[in-house]
Short mmCIF file of C-alpha atoms in Angstrom, two decimals:
data_model
loop_
_atom_site.label_atom_id
_atom_site.label_comp_id
_atom_site.label_asym_id
_atom_site.label_seq_id
_atom_site.Cartn_x
_atom_site.Cartn_y
_atom_site.Cartn_z
CA MET Y 1 79.28 7.78 84.35
CA ALA Y 2 77.01 8.20 81.34
CA VAL Y 3 76.92 11.76 80.03
CA THR Y 4 73.52 12.13 78.39
CA GLY Y 5 72.54 15.80 78.21
CA VAL Y 6 75.14 18.54 78.26
CA LEU Y 7 78.35 16.86 77.17
CA ARG Y 8 81.00 19.44 77.92
CA PRO Y 9 82.13 23.02 77.45
CA GLY Y 10 82.44 23.20 73.67
CA PHE Y 11 83.85 26.60 72.80
CA VAL Y 12 84.72 29.95 74.29
CA GLN Y 13 84.61 33.23 72.34
CA ILE Y 14 87.06 35.77 73.73
CA ARG Y 15 87.43 39.43 72.82
CA VAL Y 16 90.97 40.57 72.02
CA MET Y 17 92.27 44.00 71.08
CA ASP Y 18 94.85 42.88 68.50
CA LEU Y 19 93.76 39.77 66.63
CA ASP Y 20 97.12 39.03 65.00
CA GLU Y 21 98.93 39.35 68.32
CA ALA Y 22 96.35 37.13 70.00
CA ILE Y 23 96.71 34.46 67.30
CA VAL Y 24 100.44 34.30 67.97
CA HIS Y 25 99.76 33.83 71.68
CA TYR Y 26 97.09 31.14 71.40
CA ARG Y 27 98.72 29.34 68.46
CA ASP Y 28 102.42 29.53 69.30
CA ASN Y 29 102.44 29.84 73.10
CA LEU Y 30 99.47 27.64 74.02
CA GLY Y 31 100.01 25.39 71.00
CA LEU Y 32 96.52 25.52 69.47
CA ASP Y 33 95.98 25.00 65.75
CA LEU Y 34 94.67 27.94 63.75
CA VAL Y 35 91.65 26.58 61.86
CA ARG Y 36 90.53 29.74 60.10
CA GLN Y 37 90.92 33.49 60.21
CA LYS Y 38 88.16 35.54 58.63
CA ASP Y 39 87.38 39.24 59.07
CA ASP Y 40 87.50 39.99 62.82
CA PHE Y 41 87.47 36.34 63.92
CA ALA Y 42 89.99 33.55 64.37
CA TYR Y 43 89.06 29.92 65.13
CA LEU Y 44 91.43 27.53 66.91
CA ARG Y 45 91.44 24.02 68.35
CA ALA Y 46 93.64 21.83 70.54
CA TYR Y 47 95.29 18.66 69.28
CA ASP Y 48 93.06 16.24 71.22
CA GLU Y 49 89.72 17.74 70.18
CA PHE Y 50 87.57 16.15 67.48
CA ASP Y 51 85.41 19.19 66.80
CA ARG Y 52 86.35 21.91 64.34
CA HIS Y 53 87.26 24.52 66.96
CA SER Y 54 87.03 25.28 70.66
CA VAL Y 55 88.42 28.83 70.86
CA VAL Y 56 87.13 31.83 68.95
CA LEU Y 57 89.00 35.13 69.11
CA ARG Y 58 87.16 38.30 68.13
CA GLN Y 59 88.80 41.65 67.42
CA ALA Y 60 87.21 44.22 69.75
CA GLU Y 61 87.91 47.47 71.55
CA GLU Y 62 88.09 45.82 74.97
CA PRO Y 63 88.92 42.30 76.18
CA GLY Y 64 86.53 39.86 77.83
CA LEU Y 65 84.09 37.04 77.21
CA ASP Y 66 81.50 37.18 74.41
CA VAL Y 67 79.90 33.77 74.84
CA LEU Y 68 80.51 30.34 76.34
CA GLY Y 69 79.21 27.38 74.34
CA PHE Y 70 78.20 23.96 75.67
CA LYS Y 71 77.77 20.95 73.41
CA ILE Y 72 74.55 18.92 73.79
CA ILE Y 73 74.18 15.23 72.96
CA SER Y 74 71.35 15.61 70.40
CA ASP Y 75 68.91 17.99 68.77
CA ALA Y 76 66.11 16.44 70.82
CA ALA Y 77 67.99 17.19 74.03
CA LEU Y 78 68.70 20.72 72.78
CA ALA Y 79 64.95 21.30 72.26
CA ASP Y 80 64.21 19.89 75.71
CA PHE Y 81 66.73 22.19 77.39
CA ALA Y 82 65.24 25.20 75.59
CA LYS Y 83 61.78 24.20 76.89
CA ARG Y 84 63.06 23.81 80.44
CA LEU Y 85 64.81 27.17 80.32
CA ASN Y 86 61.63 28.85 79.11
CA GLU Y 87 59.61 27.16 81.86
CA MET Y 88 62.02 28.69 84.39
CA GLY Y 89 61.37 32.11 82.88
CA VAL Y 90 64.72 32.25 81.07
CA LYS Y 91 64.35 33.83 77.63
CA THR Y 92 66.03 31.94 74.80
CA ASP Y 93 66.91 32.93 71.25
CA ASP Y 94 67.36 30.55 68.33
CA ILE Y 95 70.44 31.19 66.19
CA ALA Y 96 70.42 29.54 62.78
CA ALA Y 97 72.97 26.94 61.75
CA GLY Y 98 76.02 28.42 60.03
CA GLU Y 99 75.91 31.85 61.65
CA HIS Y 100 78.84 30.66 63.74
CA CYS Y 101 81.33 28.94 61.40
CA GLY Y 102 80.90 25.17 61.44
CA VAL Y 103 78.25 25.16 64.18
CA GLY Y 104 74.65 23.98 63.90
CA ARG Y 105 71.59 25.60 65.40
CA ARG Y 106 72.19 27.25 68.74
CA VAL Y 107 69.96 28.10 71.67
CA ARG Y 108 71.23 31.28 73.37
CA PHE Y 109 70.33 32.64 76.79
CA SER Y 110 71.80 34.90 79.45
CA VAL Y 111 72.15 34.20 83.15
CA PRO Y 112 71.62 36.75 85.95
CA THR Y 113 75.37 37.46 86.14
CA GLY Y 114 75.14 38.77 82.56
CA HIS Y 115 77.03 35.97 80.85
CA VAL Y 116 75.84 34.73 77.46
CA ILE Y 117 75.53 30.96 77.02
CA ASP Y 118 75.07 29.01 73.79
CA LEU Y 119 73.82 25.43 73.61
CA TYR Y 120 74.33 23.45 70.41
CA ALA Y 121 74.26 19.84 69.29
CA GLU Y 122 76.25 19.95 66.06
CA MET Y 123 79.69 21.14 65.06
CA GLU Y 124 81.74 20.07 62.06
CA LEU Y 125 84.55 17.66 62.81
CA SER Y 126 88.12 18.78 62.39
CA ASP Y 127 90.00 17.70 59.28
CA ASN Y 128 93.00 17.11 61.53
CA GLY Y 129 91.44 15.64 64.67
CA PRO Y 130 92.70 12.76 66.78
CA MET Y 131 93.34 9.50 64.93
CA THR Y 132 90.66 6.82 65.26
CA LYS Y 133 92.12 3.80 63.44
CA ASN Y 134 95.15 2.22 65.09
CA PRO Y 135 95.61 5.63 66.67
CA ASP Y 136 98.88 7.09 67.80
CA ILE Y 137 98.67 9.21 70.94
CA TRP Y 138 98.70 12.31 68.74
CA ARG Y 139 98.66 12.95 65.02
CA GLU Y 140 101.39 15.60 65.21
CA GLU Y 141 103.69 16.34 68.12
CA PRO Y 142 102.06 18.93 70.41
CA ARG Y 143 103.60 22.41 70.37
CA GLY Y 144 103.95 25.24 72.85
CA MET Y 145 102.29 24.51 76.19
CA ARG Y 146 100.89 21.28 74.73
CA ILE Y 147 97.25 22.12 75.43
CA SER Y 148 95.06 19.04 74.91
CA ARG Y 149 91.63 20.74 75.11
CA PHE Y 150 89.66 23.75 76.22
CA ASP Y 151 88.51 22.76 79.71
CA HIS Y 152 86.34 25.36 81.48
CA CYS Y 153 85.76 29.02 82.32
CA ALA Y 154 85.43 30.84 85.62
CA VAL Y 155 83.11 33.83 85.36
CA LEU Y 156 82.34 36.58 87.80
CA GLY Y 157 79.19 38.47 88.73
CA VAL Y 158 76.84 39.55 91.50
CA ASP Y 159 74.04 36.96 91.79
CA ILE Y 160 75.99 33.76 91.31
CA ALA Y 161 73.41 31.67 93.18
CA ALA Y 162 70.71 32.54 90.62
CA SER Y 163 73.03 31.78 87.70
CA ALA Y 164 74.10 28.45 89.21
CA GLU Y 165 70.45 27.55 89.83
CA ILE Y 166 69.72 27.78 86.10
CA PHE Y 167 72.57 25.40 85.34
CA GLU Y 168 71.36 22.99 88.03
CA LYS Y 169 67.61 23.01 87.39
CA ALA Y 170 67.42 23.52 83.62
CA LEU Y 171 70.66 21.88 82.42
CA ASP Y 172 71.23 19.13 85.04
CA PHE Y 173 74.61 20.38 86.24
CA VAL Y 174 75.54 19.49 89.82
CA VAL Y 175 77.48 21.51 92.36
CA THR Y 176 80.76 19.83 93.24
CA GLU Y 177 82.26 22.46 95.51
CA ARG Y 178 81.45 25.88 96.93
CA ALA Y 179 82.79 28.53 99.28
CA ILE Y 180 80.45 30.40 101.61
CA ASP Y 181 80.58 33.52 103.77
CA PRO Y 182 79.63 33.51 107.51
CA GLU Y 183 75.96 34.07 106.61
CA GLY Y 184 75.98 31.05 104.31
CA ASN Y 185 75.94 33.05 101.08
CA PRO Y 186 78.01 31.56 98.25
CA VAL Y 187 81.16 33.38 97.16
CA ALA Y 188 82.17 30.66 94.69
CA ILE Y 189 80.19 27.82 93.09
CA PHE Y 190 81.79 25.05 91.02
CA LEU Y 191 79.51 22.96 88.79
CA THR Y 192 79.98 19.94 86.53
CA CYS Y 193 77.97 18.27 83.76
CA SER Y 194 80.36 15.30 83.72
CA ASN Y 195 82.62 13.64 86.25
CA LYS Y 196 85.21 16.42 86.13
CA ALA Y 197 85.72 18.56 89.21
CA HIS Y 198 84.10 21.44 87.32
CA ASP Y 199 82.95 22.52 83.88
CA ILE Y 200 82.09 26.09 84.91
CA ALA Y 201 82.72 28.16 88.02
CA PHE Y 202 80.80 31.22 89.21
CA LEU Y 203 82.72 33.66 91.41
CA ALA Y 204 81.02 36.44 93.36
CA GLY Y 205 82.07 39.98 92.50
CA PRO Y 206 80.83 43.57 92.41
CA VAL Y 207 80.24 43.69 88.63
CA ASP Y 208 78.51 41.41 86.14
CA ALA Y 209 79.51 39.78 82.86
CA LYS Y 210 83.20 39.46 83.71
CA LEU Y 211 85.62 36.71 82.71
CA HIS Y 212 88.01 35.57 85.40
CA HIS Y 213 89.82 32.99 83.29
CA ALA Y 214 89.61 30.54 80.41
CA SER Y 215 91.24 27.24 81.32
CA PHE Y 216 93.07 24.77 79.11
CA LEU Y 217 93.87 21.19 80.04
CA VAL Y 218 97.40 19.82 79.97
CA GLU Y 219 98.28 16.21 80.64
CA SER Y 220 100.28 16.37 83.85
CA TRP Y 221 102.04 18.40 86.53
CA ASN Y 222 105.14 18.16 84.36
CA ASP Y 223 103.25 19.94 81.57
CA VAL Y 224 102.26 22.72 83.99
CA GLY Y 225 105.98 23.11 84.68
CA HIS Y 226 106.71 23.12 80.95
CA ALA Y 227 104.13 25.90 80.50
CA CYS Y 228 105.91 27.88 83.23
CA ASP Y 229 109.21 27.46 81.42
CA LEU Y 230 107.67 28.96 78.27
CA ILE Y 231 106.06 31.77 80.27
CA ALA Y 232 109.50 32.73 81.61
CA GLN Y 233 111.37 32.25 78.33
CA ARG Y 234 108.86 34.14 76.19
CA ASN Y 235 108.13 36.92 78.70
CA ILE Y 236 104.45 36.04 78.95
CA SER Y 237 102.73 37.99 81.72
CA LEU Y 238 102.53 35.64 84.73
CA ASP Y 239 99.74 35.87 87.28
CA ILE Y 240 100.61 33.06 89.70
CA GLY Y 241 102.05 29.56 89.67
CA PRO Y 242 103.03 26.87 89.37
CA THR Y 243 100.84 25.94 92.33
CA ARG Y 244 97.83 23.87 93.31
CA HIS Y 245 94.21 24.52 94.20
CA GLY Y 246 92.51 23.24 97.31
CA ILE Y 247 89.19 23.52 95.48
CA THR Y 248 89.22 20.86 92.71
CA ARG Y 249 92.81 19.81 93.70
CA GLY Y 250 93.96 20.92 90.27
CA GLN Y 251 97.55 21.80 89.47
CA THR Y 252 97.79 25.17 87.81
CA VAL Y 253 99.53 28.20 86.43
CA TYR Y 254 97.76 31.46 85.54
CA PHE Y 255 98.98 33.99 83.00
CA PHE Y 256 97.60 36.65 80.65
CA ASP Y 257 97.11 36.89 76.92
CA PRO Y 258 98.33 40.12 75.24
CA SER Y 259 94.91 41.77 75.74
CA GLY Y 260 94.84 41.01 79.47
CA ASN Y 261 92.49 38.00 79.44
CA ARG Y 262 93.59 35.53 82.08
CA ASN Y 263 94.47 32.00 80.87
CA GLU Y 264 95.04 28.90 82.95
CA CYS Y 265 96.95 25.69 82.27
CA PHE Y 266 95.24 23.06 84.41
CA ALA Y 267 96.07 19.43 85.19
CA GLY Y 268 94.64 16.83 87.52
CA GLY Y 269 91.66 17.48 89.75
CA TYR Y 270 89.45 14.86 91.35
CA GLN Y 271 86.71 12.88 89.61
CA HIS Y 272 83.15 13.62 90.68
CA TYR Y 273 80.26 11.14 90.78
CA PRO Y 274 76.55 11.88 91.34
CA ASP Y 275 76.50 10.33 94.81
CA ASN Y 276 79.38 12.50 96.07
CA PRO Y 277 78.50 15.13 98.68
CA VAL Y 278 79.27 18.78 97.98
CA ARG Y 279 82.65 19.92 99.25
CA GLU Y 280 82.43 23.22 101.14
CA TRP Y 281 84.93 25.90 102.14
CA THR Y 282 84.47 28.81 104.54
CA VAL Y 283 85.81 32.25 103.65
CA ASP Y 284 88.37 32.18 106.47
CA GLN Y 285 90.01 29.30 104.57
CA LEU Y 286 89.56 30.82 101.11
CA GLY Y 287 93.29 31.40 100.65
CA LYS Y 288 93.98 27.70 101.11
CA ALA Y 289 90.98 26.81 98.95
CA ILE Y 290 92.27 28.81 96.01
CA PHE Y 291 96.03 28.43 96.43
CA TYR Y 292 96.67 25.39 98.58
CA TYR Y 293 100.41 25.94 99.02
CA GLU Y 294 100.52 29.71 99.50
CA LYS Y 295 97.30 29.84 101.58
CA GLU Y 296 96.60 33.38 100.46
CA VAL Y 297 95.19 35.15 97.42
CA HIS Y 298 97.09 38.10 95.98
CA ALA Y 299 95.20 41.23 94.98
CA ARG Y 300 95.74 40.84 91.24
CA PHE Y 301 93.93 37.49 91.17
CA THR Y 302 90.70 39.06 92.43
CA SER Y 303 90.97 42.53 90.88
CA VAL Y 304 92.13 41.90 87.29
CA LEU Y 305 89.05 40.87 85.31
CA THR Y 306 87.99 41.25 81.67
#
């Protein structure tokens, strides 16, 4: 499948309450490389990412999500998306190149659930990215949980249908899967800009602008198990797992960073193509949809948000 507009989730900026402690977690436990630390910010990347960084940590008084960035194929496409957003009545702001380290011009907007989204076409390449000439499978042996890339975010708010509509109509995302209540209202919407099972998920909740989790791809079910071993050995706060989703079919473990932001190690999931119908779950089967083996959702998974 040709990806021609929005390429992928490019970076996530997460608020943390102790930057040094957070760096230890994301660098040593997840296995990301620390690219730069400056003032209240730290920039990190995974071993299989070409771009300069994919995770930004910001020192703050409370945890949560600052902004989610999506990389666009070209400046021309970036300008077109800005025009389409404006035509939908979505206000956009231009952010000059360089205001975010290593990133070109950005188009910023907010969705009805209160989440801030950045679109950009340019980011500096990493000095230590994947090899491209007679390449080994990795330049240096992966560390920690062996994260290969930042994969997606699940965010929570009230009017998820309106937020998803912006992604569909202005940015050409498609819905792969959703869960609905008895009246047909969505309680979860999973969207992709590629052929992944999802690149962003909107979850219905009573408050806006909340982060449910930031997800990081690992290579296999064995790597999910390896992450669980580290979670136990290093006394990382476990949420749930190892287990599997019904929605997306992904294999997973959820845990928390030291500030209480939920992380996920994710493997597998089906491939989506444009001619695929939308998969749909009803709320009476939501336990199985979220945790396929356990068939129930524990209270912490729905109540702990940042």
